[in-house]
Each structure stands twice: as C-alpha cells, then as structure tokens.
Short mmCIF file of C-alpha atoms in Angstrom, two decimals:
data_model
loop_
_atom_site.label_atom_id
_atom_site.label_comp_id
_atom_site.label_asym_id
_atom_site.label_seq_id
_atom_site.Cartn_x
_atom_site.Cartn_y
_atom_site.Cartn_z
CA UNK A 182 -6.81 7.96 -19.09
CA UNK A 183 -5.30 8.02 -16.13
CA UNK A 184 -6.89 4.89 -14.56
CA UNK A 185 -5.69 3.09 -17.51
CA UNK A 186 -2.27 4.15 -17.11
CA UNK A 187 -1.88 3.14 -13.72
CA UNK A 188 -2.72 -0.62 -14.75
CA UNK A 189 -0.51 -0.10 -17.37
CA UNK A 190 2.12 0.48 -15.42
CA UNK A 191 1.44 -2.14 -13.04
CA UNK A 192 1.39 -4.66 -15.27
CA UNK A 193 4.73 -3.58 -16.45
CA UNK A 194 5.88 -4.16 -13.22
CA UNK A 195 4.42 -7.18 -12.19
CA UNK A 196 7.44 -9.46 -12.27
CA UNK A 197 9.55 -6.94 -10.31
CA UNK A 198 6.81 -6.99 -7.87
CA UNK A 199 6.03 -10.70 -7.88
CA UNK A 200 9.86 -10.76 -7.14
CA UNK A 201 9.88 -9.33 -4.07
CA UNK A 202 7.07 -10.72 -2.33
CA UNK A 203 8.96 -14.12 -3.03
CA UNK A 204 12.45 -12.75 -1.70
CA UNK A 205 10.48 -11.62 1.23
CA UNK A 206 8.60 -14.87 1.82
CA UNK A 207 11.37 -16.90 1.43
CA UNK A 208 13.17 -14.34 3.90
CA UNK A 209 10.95 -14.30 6.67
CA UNK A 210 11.92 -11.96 9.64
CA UNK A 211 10.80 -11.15 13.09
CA UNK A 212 9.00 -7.91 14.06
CA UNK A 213 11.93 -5.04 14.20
CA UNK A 214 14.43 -7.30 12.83
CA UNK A 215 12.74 -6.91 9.21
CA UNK A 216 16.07 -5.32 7.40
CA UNK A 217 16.08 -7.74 4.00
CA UNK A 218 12.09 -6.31 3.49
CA UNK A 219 12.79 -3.10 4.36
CA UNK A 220 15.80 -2.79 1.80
CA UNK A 221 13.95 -4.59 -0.97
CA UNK A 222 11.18 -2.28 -0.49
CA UNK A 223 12.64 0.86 0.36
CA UNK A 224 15.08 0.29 -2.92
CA UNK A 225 12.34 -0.71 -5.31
CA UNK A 226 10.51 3.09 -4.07
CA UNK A 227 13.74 4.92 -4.55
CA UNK A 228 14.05 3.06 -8.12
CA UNK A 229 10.59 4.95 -9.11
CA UNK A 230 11.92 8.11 -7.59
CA UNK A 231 10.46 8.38 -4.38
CA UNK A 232 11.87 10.00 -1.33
CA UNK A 233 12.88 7.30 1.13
CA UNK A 234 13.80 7.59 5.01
CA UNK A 235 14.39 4.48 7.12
CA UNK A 236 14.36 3.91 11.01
CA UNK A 237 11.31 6.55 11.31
CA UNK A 238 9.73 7.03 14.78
CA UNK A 239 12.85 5.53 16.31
CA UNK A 240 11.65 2.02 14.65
CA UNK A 241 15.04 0.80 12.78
CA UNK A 242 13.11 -1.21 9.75
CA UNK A 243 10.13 1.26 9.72
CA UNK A 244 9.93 3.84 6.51
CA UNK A 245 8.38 6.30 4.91
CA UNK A 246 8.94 6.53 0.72
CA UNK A 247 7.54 9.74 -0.63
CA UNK A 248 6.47 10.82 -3.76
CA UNK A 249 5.10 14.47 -3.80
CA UNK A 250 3.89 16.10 -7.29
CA UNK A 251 4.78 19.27 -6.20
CA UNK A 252 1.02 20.62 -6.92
CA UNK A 253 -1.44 21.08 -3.94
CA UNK A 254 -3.99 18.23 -3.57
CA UNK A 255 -4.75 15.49 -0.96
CA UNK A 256 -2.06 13.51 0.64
CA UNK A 257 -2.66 9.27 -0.21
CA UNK A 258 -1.49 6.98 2.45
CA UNK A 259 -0.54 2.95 1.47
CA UNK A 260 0.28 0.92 4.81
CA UNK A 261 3.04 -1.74 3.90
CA UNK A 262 3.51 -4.94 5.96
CA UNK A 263 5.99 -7.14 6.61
CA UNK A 264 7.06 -8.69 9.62
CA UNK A 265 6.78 -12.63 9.84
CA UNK A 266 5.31 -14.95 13.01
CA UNK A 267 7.95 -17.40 14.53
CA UNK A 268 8.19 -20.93 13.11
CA UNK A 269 5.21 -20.59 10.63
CA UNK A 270 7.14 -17.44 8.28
CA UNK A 271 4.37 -15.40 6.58
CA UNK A 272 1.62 -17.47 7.50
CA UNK A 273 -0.40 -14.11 7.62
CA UNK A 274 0.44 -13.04 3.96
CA UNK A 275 2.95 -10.15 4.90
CA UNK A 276 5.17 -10.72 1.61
CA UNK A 277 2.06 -9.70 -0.18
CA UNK A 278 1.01 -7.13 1.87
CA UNK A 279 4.19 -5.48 1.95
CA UNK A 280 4.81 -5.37 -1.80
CA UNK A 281 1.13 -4.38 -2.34
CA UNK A 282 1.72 -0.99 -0.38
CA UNK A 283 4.77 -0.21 -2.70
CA UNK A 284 3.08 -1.13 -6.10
CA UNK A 285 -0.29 0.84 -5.04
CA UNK A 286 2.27 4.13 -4.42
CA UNK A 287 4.34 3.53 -7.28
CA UNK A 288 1.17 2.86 -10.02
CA UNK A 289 -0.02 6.09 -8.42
CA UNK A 290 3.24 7.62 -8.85
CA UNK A 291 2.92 7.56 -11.95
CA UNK A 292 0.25 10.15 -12.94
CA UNK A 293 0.37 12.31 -9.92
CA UNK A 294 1.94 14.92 -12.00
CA UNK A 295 -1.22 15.38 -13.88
CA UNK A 296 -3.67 14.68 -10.56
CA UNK A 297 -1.61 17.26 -7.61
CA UNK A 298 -1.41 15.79 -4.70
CA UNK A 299 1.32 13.66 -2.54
CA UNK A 300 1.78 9.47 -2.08
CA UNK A 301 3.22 8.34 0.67
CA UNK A 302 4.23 4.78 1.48
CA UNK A 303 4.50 3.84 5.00
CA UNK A 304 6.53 0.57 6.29
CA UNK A 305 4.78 -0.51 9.12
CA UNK A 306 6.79 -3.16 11.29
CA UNK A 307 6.14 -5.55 13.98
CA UNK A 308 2.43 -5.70 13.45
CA UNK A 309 2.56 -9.11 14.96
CA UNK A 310 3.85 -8.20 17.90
CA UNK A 311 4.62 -4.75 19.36
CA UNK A 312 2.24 -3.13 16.80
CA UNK A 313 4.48 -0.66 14.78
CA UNK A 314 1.63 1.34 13.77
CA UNK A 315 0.90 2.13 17.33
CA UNK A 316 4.26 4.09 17.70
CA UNK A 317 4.16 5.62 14.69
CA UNK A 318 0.31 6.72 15.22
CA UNK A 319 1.56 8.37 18.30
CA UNK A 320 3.98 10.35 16.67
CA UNK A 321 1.60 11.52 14.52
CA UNK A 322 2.77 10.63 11.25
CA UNK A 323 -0.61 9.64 9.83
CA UNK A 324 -1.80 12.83 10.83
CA UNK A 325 -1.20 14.58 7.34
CA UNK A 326 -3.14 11.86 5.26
CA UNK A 327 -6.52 12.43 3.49
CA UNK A 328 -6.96 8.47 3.19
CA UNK A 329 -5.03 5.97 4.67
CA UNK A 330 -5.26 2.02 2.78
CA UNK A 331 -3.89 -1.34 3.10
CA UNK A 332 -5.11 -4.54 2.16
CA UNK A 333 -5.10 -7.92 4.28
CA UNK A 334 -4.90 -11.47 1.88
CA UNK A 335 -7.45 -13.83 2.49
CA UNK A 336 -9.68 -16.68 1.85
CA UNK A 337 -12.12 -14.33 0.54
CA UNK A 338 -12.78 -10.83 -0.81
CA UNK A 339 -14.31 -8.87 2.79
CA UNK A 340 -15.23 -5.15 2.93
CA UNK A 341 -13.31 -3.13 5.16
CA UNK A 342 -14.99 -3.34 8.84
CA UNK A 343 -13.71 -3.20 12.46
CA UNK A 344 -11.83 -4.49 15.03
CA UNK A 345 -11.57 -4.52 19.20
CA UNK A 346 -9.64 -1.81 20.82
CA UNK A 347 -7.27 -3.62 23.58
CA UNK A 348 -5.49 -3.09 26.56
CA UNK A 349 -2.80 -5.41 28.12
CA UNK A 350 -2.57 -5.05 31.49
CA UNK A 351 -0.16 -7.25 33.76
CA UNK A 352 -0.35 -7.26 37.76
CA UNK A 353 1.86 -8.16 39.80
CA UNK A 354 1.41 -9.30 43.37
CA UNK A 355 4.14 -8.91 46.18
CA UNK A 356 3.75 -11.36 48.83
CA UNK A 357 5.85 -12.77 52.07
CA UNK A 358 7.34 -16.23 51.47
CA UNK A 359 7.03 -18.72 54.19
CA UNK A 360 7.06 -22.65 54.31
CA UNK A 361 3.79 -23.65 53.82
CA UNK A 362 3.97 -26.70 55.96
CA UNK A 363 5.89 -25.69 59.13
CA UNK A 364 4.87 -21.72 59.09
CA UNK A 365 1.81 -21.18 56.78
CA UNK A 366 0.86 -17.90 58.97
CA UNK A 367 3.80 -15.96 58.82
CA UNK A 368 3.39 -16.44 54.65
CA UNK A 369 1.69 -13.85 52.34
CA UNK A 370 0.42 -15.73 49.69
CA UNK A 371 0.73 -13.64 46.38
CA UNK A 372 -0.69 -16.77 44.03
CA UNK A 373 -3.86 -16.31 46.13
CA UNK A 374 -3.86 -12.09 45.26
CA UNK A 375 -3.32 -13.81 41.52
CA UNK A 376 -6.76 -16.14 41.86
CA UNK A 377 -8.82 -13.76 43.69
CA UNK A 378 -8.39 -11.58 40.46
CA UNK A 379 -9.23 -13.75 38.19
CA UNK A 380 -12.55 -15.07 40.50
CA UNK A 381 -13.54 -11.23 40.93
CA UNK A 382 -12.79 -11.01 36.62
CA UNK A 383 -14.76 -13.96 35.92
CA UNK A 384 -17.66 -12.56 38.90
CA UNK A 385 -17.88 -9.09 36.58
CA UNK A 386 -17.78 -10.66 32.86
CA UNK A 387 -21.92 -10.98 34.02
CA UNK A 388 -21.86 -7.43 34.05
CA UNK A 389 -20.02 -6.50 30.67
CA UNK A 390 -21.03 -5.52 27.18
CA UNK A 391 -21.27 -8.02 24.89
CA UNK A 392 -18.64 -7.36 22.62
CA UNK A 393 -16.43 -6.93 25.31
CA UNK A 394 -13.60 -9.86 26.01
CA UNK A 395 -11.28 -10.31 29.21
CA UNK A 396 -8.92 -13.35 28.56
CA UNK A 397 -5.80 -14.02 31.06
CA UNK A 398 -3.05 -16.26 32.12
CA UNK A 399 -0.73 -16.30 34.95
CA UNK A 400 2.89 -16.27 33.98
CA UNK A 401 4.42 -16.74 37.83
CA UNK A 402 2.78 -18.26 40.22
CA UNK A 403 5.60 -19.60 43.16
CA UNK A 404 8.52 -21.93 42.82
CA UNK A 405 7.68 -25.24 44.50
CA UNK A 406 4.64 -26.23 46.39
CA UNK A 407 6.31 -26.32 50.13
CA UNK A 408 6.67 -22.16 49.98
CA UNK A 409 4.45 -19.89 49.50
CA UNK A 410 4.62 -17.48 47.03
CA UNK A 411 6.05 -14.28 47.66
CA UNK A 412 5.40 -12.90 44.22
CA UNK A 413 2.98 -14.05 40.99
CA UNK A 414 1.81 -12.49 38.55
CA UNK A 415 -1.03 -12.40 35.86
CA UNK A 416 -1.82 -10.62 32.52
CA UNK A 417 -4.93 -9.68 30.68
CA UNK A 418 -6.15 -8.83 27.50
CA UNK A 419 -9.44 -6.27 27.54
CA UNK A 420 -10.86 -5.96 24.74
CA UNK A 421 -14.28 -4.24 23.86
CA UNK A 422 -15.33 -2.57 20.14
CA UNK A 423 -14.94 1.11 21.23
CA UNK A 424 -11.66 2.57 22.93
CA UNK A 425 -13.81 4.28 25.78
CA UNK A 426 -15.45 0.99 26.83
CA UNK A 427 -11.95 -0.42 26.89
CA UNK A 428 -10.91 2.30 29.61
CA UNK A 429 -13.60 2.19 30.97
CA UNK A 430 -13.11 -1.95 31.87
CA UNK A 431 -9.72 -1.52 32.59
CA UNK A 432 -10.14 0.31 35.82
CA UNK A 433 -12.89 -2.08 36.50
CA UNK A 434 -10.33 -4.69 36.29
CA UNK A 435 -8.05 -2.90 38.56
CA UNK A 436 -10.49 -2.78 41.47
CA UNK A 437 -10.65 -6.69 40.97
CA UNK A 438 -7.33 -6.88 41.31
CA UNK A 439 -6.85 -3.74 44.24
CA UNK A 440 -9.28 -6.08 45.80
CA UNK A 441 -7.30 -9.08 45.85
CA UNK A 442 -4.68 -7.45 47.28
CA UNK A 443 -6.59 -6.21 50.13
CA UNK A 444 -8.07 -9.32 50.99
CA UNK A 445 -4.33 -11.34 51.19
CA UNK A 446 -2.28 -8.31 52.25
CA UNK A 447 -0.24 -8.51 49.11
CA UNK A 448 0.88 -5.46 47.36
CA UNK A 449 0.02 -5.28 44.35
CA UNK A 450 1.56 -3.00 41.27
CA UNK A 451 0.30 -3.03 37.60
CA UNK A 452 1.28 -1.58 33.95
CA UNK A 453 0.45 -1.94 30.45
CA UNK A 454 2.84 -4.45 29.47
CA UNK A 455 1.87 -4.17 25.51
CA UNK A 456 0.71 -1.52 23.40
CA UNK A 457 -2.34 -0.47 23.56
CA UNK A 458 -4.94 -0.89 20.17
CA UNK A 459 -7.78 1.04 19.30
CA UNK A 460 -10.73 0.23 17.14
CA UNK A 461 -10.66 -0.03 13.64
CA UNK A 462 -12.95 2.70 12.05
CA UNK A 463 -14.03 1.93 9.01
CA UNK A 464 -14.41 5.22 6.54
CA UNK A 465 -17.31 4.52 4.61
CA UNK A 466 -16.99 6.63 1.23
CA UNK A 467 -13.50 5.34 0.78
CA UNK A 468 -14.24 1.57 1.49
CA UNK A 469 -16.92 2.33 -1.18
CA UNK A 470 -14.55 3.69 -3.10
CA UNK A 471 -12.74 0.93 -3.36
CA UNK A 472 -14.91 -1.70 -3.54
CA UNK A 473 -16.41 0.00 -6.38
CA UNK A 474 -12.32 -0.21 -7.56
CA UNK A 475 -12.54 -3.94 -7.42
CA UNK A 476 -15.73 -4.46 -9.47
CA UNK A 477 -13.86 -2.33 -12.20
CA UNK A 478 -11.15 -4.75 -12.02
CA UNK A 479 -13.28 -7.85 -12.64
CA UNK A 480 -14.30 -9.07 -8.74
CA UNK A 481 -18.11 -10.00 -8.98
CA UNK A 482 -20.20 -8.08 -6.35
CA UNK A 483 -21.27 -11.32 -4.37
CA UNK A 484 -17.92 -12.33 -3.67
CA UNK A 485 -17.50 -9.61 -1.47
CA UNK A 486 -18.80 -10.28 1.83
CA UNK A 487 -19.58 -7.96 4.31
CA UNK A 488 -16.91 -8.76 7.38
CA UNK A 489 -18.59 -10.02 10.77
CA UNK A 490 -17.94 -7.89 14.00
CA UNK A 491 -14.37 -7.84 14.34
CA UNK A 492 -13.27 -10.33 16.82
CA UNK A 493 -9.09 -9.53 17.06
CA UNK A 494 -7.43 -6.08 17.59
CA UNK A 495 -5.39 -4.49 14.57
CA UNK A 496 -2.84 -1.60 15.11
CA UNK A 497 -4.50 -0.45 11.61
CA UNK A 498 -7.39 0.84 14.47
CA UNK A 499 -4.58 3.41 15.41
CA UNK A 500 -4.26 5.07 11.97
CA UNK A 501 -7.79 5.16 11.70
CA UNK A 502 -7.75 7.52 14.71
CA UNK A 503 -5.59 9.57 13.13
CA UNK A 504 -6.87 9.98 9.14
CA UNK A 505 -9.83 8.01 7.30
CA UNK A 506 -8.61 4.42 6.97
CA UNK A 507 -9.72 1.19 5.75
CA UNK A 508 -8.34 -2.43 6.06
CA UNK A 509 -10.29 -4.92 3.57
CA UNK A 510 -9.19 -8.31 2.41
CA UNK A 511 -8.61 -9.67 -0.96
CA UNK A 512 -8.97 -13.46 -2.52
CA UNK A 513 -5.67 -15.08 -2.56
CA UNK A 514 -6.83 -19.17 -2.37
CA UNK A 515 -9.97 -21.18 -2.61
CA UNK A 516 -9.78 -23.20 0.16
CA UNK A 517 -10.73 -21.68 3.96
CA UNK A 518 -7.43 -22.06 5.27
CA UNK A 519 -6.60 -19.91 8.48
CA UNK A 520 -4.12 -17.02 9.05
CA UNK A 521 -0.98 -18.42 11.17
CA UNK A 522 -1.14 -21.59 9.71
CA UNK A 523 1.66 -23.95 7.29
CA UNK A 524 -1.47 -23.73 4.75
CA UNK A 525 -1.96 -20.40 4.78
CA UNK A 526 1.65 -19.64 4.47
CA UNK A 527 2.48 -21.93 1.40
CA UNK A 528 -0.70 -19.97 0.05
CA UNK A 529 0.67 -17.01 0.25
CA UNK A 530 3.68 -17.67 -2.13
CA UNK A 531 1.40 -19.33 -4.31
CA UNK A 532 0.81 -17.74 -7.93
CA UNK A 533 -2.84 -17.51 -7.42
CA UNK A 534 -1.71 -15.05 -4.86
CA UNK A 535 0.64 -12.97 -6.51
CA UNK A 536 -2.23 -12.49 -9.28
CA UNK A 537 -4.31 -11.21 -6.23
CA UNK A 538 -1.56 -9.06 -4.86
CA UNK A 539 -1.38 -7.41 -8.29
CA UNK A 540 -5.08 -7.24 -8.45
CA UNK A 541 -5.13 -5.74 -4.95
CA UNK A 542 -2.07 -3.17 -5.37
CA UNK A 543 -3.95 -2.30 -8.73
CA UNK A 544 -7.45 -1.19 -6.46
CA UNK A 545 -5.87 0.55 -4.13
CA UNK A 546 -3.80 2.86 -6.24
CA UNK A 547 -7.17 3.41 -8.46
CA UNK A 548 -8.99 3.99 -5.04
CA UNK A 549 -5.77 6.59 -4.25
CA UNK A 550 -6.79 8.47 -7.96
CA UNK A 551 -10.40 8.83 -7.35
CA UNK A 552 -9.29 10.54 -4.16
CA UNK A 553 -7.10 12.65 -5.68
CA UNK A 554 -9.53 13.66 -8.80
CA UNK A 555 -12.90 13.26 -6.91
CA UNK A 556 -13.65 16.29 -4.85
CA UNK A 557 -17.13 15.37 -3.81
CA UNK A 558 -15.47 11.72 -3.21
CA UNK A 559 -12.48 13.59 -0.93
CA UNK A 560 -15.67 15.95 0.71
CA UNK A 561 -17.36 12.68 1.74
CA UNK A 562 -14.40 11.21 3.38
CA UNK A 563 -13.61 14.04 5.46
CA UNK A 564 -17.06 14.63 6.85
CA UNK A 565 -17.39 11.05 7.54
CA UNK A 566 -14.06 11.12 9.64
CA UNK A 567 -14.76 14.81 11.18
CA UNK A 568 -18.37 12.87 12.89
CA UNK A 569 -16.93 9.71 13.75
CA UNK A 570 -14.10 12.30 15.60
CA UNK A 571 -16.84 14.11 16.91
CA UNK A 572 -19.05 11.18 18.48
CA UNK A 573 -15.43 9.40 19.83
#
C-alpha cells in the first residue's frame, strides 16, 4: 500500500515537477549564484510541509528541507543538484537532478507517518566547481543519514559505482628576474623550477598505480622572453581510486617539486588550490535496493549496465564517507551524447527526460521506503558501511 501511494502521489505531481526542471533549465545559474533553483525548490518543499533552511554551511543557495514523522526510524537522505556549466547551461542534466531530489522526499513524505522515520532533502550547490558537497560533508551534515541517494541523467541506465578521490595542488615558484640576454647569471629562473616538476612528475608516473592520474598545466610562466622569470607557477590534479593512495602521491609530488626548487634555487610554496574529493563508495545493499526499485517500475534488467571504473572525481565521494551513499544514472535519451555538451543539454529539457526524471524521483523514494520498512534491508546497509569504514 504504501509503495503504491507514493506513485500515486507522484504522478499527481508530475506537472508541478516537470515545471520546475524547465524553469530551472531555462534559468541556468553558476555554482553559488543558484538563487532562482534554490527558491523554486525550497518553495515547492515548504508547499508539502517540509521544514526548509537556506544558506546552510555558510553556502548562500545551499538547503536543507525536512520532513520528520515524529516517530523513531532511519533518517533518508535525497542529494538535489543544480548548478549549471558556463556557456553550455545544464548540459549535465542538473534541472533534472535537482527536481528529482525534491519529488523523491516529497513522494516519501507522504507515508512517513505510517513508516517512522525522517526525509531530508539536501541542496547541494556548485558541484561543478567548488564541490558544495565537500563543505557541507565537512560540517558533518550527512552524518545523521542511514542512506544517502541521488541520481545522475544519462545515456543509459548504470548501477551505482565509483569514482577517483582528487587533490589539486598548485606550486608556485619564486625566482630572481634578470635580462636573459645581457645578465642571464644574476637571473633565477622560476619557469625552469616549473619544468623540472613536471619532468620529475612525468619520471614517477612509471612508478604509480594504475588507476592513479597526475594531469597539469602551468598558468604563469614569465612575461616576455628577454627576462627571466622571477615567478611561475603550475597546478595538478592527483587522482587515484582510494583517498589514501591520493595522499600518499601528493607528497610524492611535492618532493618533485621540493626538488626543482633545489636544483634552480627558486623557492618554492604550494597549497590546495581546490577542494579536495574523495572516492565514491558504493553501498551495495542499497544500490541493490534500488535497482531492484527500477525493475518494479518497468526498466528491463539488461539495460542496466554495470558502470566501468570511475574515471572523474564526484563530491558525491564525500557523502559517501560520511553515511551509505549511492550515485547511479538513469535513461534520459537514446542517442550517446556526452555530458557538457549543446546535445546533451537540449536532452535534458526534452520530454523523454522529464518521463525519466519522474521515473527516477519515483525509485528513489521507493528505495527511501524499503529503508524505512526493511530492517534486515537497513541491517545490511549499515554493516556494509561500518567494514568499508573499518578497511578505509
């Protein structure tokens, strides 16, 4: 009964829903400069009666929208996006993810009276850039949550799976200018500190784990060819599939680029100059869970594909730290277009997509329900995430 009533309601609401994700793709806004989404959103939860409180973590358009039955039970987390890429809009599907979050929490709003338990919507900015979830990880907001779910759109259904934990390291190299013509030795040349790092980077990739990626670029690098640099500098991405490798490169890194500095008798100084990911892990009961969700709602089982290692870094990998998590994908177009592109964009406001936003919103709150009701389901999930904790 209750499952049914959940679609029920959903379906009720589908226009309202379909609504907003087309305000919000037609509105597309940078990362922490996301105020039409956040009010749409925010005042679609408070329509349902939820509890809503905006500029959370000291993030202006993040929120939380609460809905607490007032009877113990597990505490359901939906992860809302909604931040847009510059020039392209919601070429990543945001509009949908976004609304998905708040029609999963309100269709399971709507029979948490009988189930116990609290539903808790989180809006979850700049995940294009600055990685929202990161801050709000680290204040420990996701802490309270027995499962934590969003849902990425797609050229396919995929099963929740992983991603790289990252660093982004910049160094910066402090040299002695000089012209290079007249006075070459009186010069410290800090472009050379910059290329000796990246030849002592590229001499200990050899020597690194396969799944492990260090990509850079040097954003100064001297102002005209006559002097010689007196300061450059170069950023890195290192990425590897488990958080401790990742620490464990960075330092690595730094000796290439400590060594650098020694050999030109630049100074060097260095600092994160992005927040810092971790891996995306996967909890396997709930992913289960919800896959199982999506067969109920019509998906065949072949369609959904298992997803390949993960090759980019999410700032979902941060929740999943903090609370059992998973991030799959859901069908919203035939054709094999890529994220961040015009085609993937017009996609995403396509009606073939709304239908899979619904469908989406519709698995995740049942996956929420069989959390709430399923206590060998709920037992599962927590010693899955207690070992994973335990072997990090």
């Amino acid at each position: 009964m209750g499952k049914n009533l959940i679609i029920k309601h959903i379906d009720e609401l589908q226009d309202d829903f379909n609504r907003i994700s087309t305000y919000i793709g037609e509105n597309p806004e940078l990362g922490h400069e996301e105020y039409k989404a956040c009010k749409v959103l925010t005042e679609e939860l408070e329509k349902h009666g939820f509890s809503v409180e905006i500029g959370i973590c000291g993030l202006p358009t993040a929120f939380t929208g609460t809905y607490d039955s007032g009877k113990e039970g597990p505490v359901i987390g939906y992860m809302s996006e909604y931040d847009a890429l510059p020039e392209v809009g919601h070429a990543c599907g945001h509009n949908l993810i976004g609304t998905m979050g708040i029609a999963a929490g309100i269709g399971l709003s709507k029979v948490i009276h009988e189930t116990g338990g609290k539903v808790i919507v989180f809006g979850t900015p700049a995940e294009e850039t600055k990685g929202g979830k990161v801050t709000m990880a680290e204040a420990g907001i996701f802490d309270v949550l027995d499962a934590a779910i969003m849902v990425h759109p797609l050229d396919n259904f995929v099963k929740s799976g992983t991603s790289l934990a990252m660093d982004a390291i910049q160094f910066e190299f402090f040299g002695k200018s000089a012209h290079a013509a007249a006075s070459p030795h009186l010069g410290i040349n800090a472009l050379d500190a910059v290329l000796q790092t990246f030849n002592s980077i590229n001499a200990l990739r050899q020597h690194i784990k396969p799944d492990a990626r260090i990509h850079g670029i040097i954003t100064e690098g001297g102002k005209a060819a006559n002097v010689v640099p007196d300061y450059a500098v170069a950023q890195f991405y290192v990425r590897a599939s488990k958080r401790e490798y990742v620490n464990e490169l960075v330092e690595k890194v730094k000796k290439c680029a400590e060594g650098a500095a020694l050999q030109t008798g630049a100074e060097m100084k260095w600092s994160f100059y992005e927040f810092s990911y971790d891996d995306m892990v996967t909890n396997s009961p709930l992913s289960e869970a919800f896959n199982k969700e999506l067969l109920s709602l019509g998906v065949n089982e072949e369609e959904i594909l298992e997803q390949k290692n993960g090759s980019g870094s999410l700032d979902m990998g941060n929740v999943s730290q903090a609370a059992p998590s998973i991030h799959p994908y859901i069908k919203i177009c035939n054709e094999a277009y890529a994220c961040h592109t015009h085609e993937f964009r017009e996609a995403a406001m396509s009606e073939q997509a709304k239908e899979a936003m619904i469908l989406g919103a519709k698995a995740m709150a049942l996956t929420g329900y069989e959390v709430l009701t399923n206590q060998e389901l709920l037992k599962q999930i927590k010693e899955e995430f207690k070992s994973n904790k335990a072997l990090a």
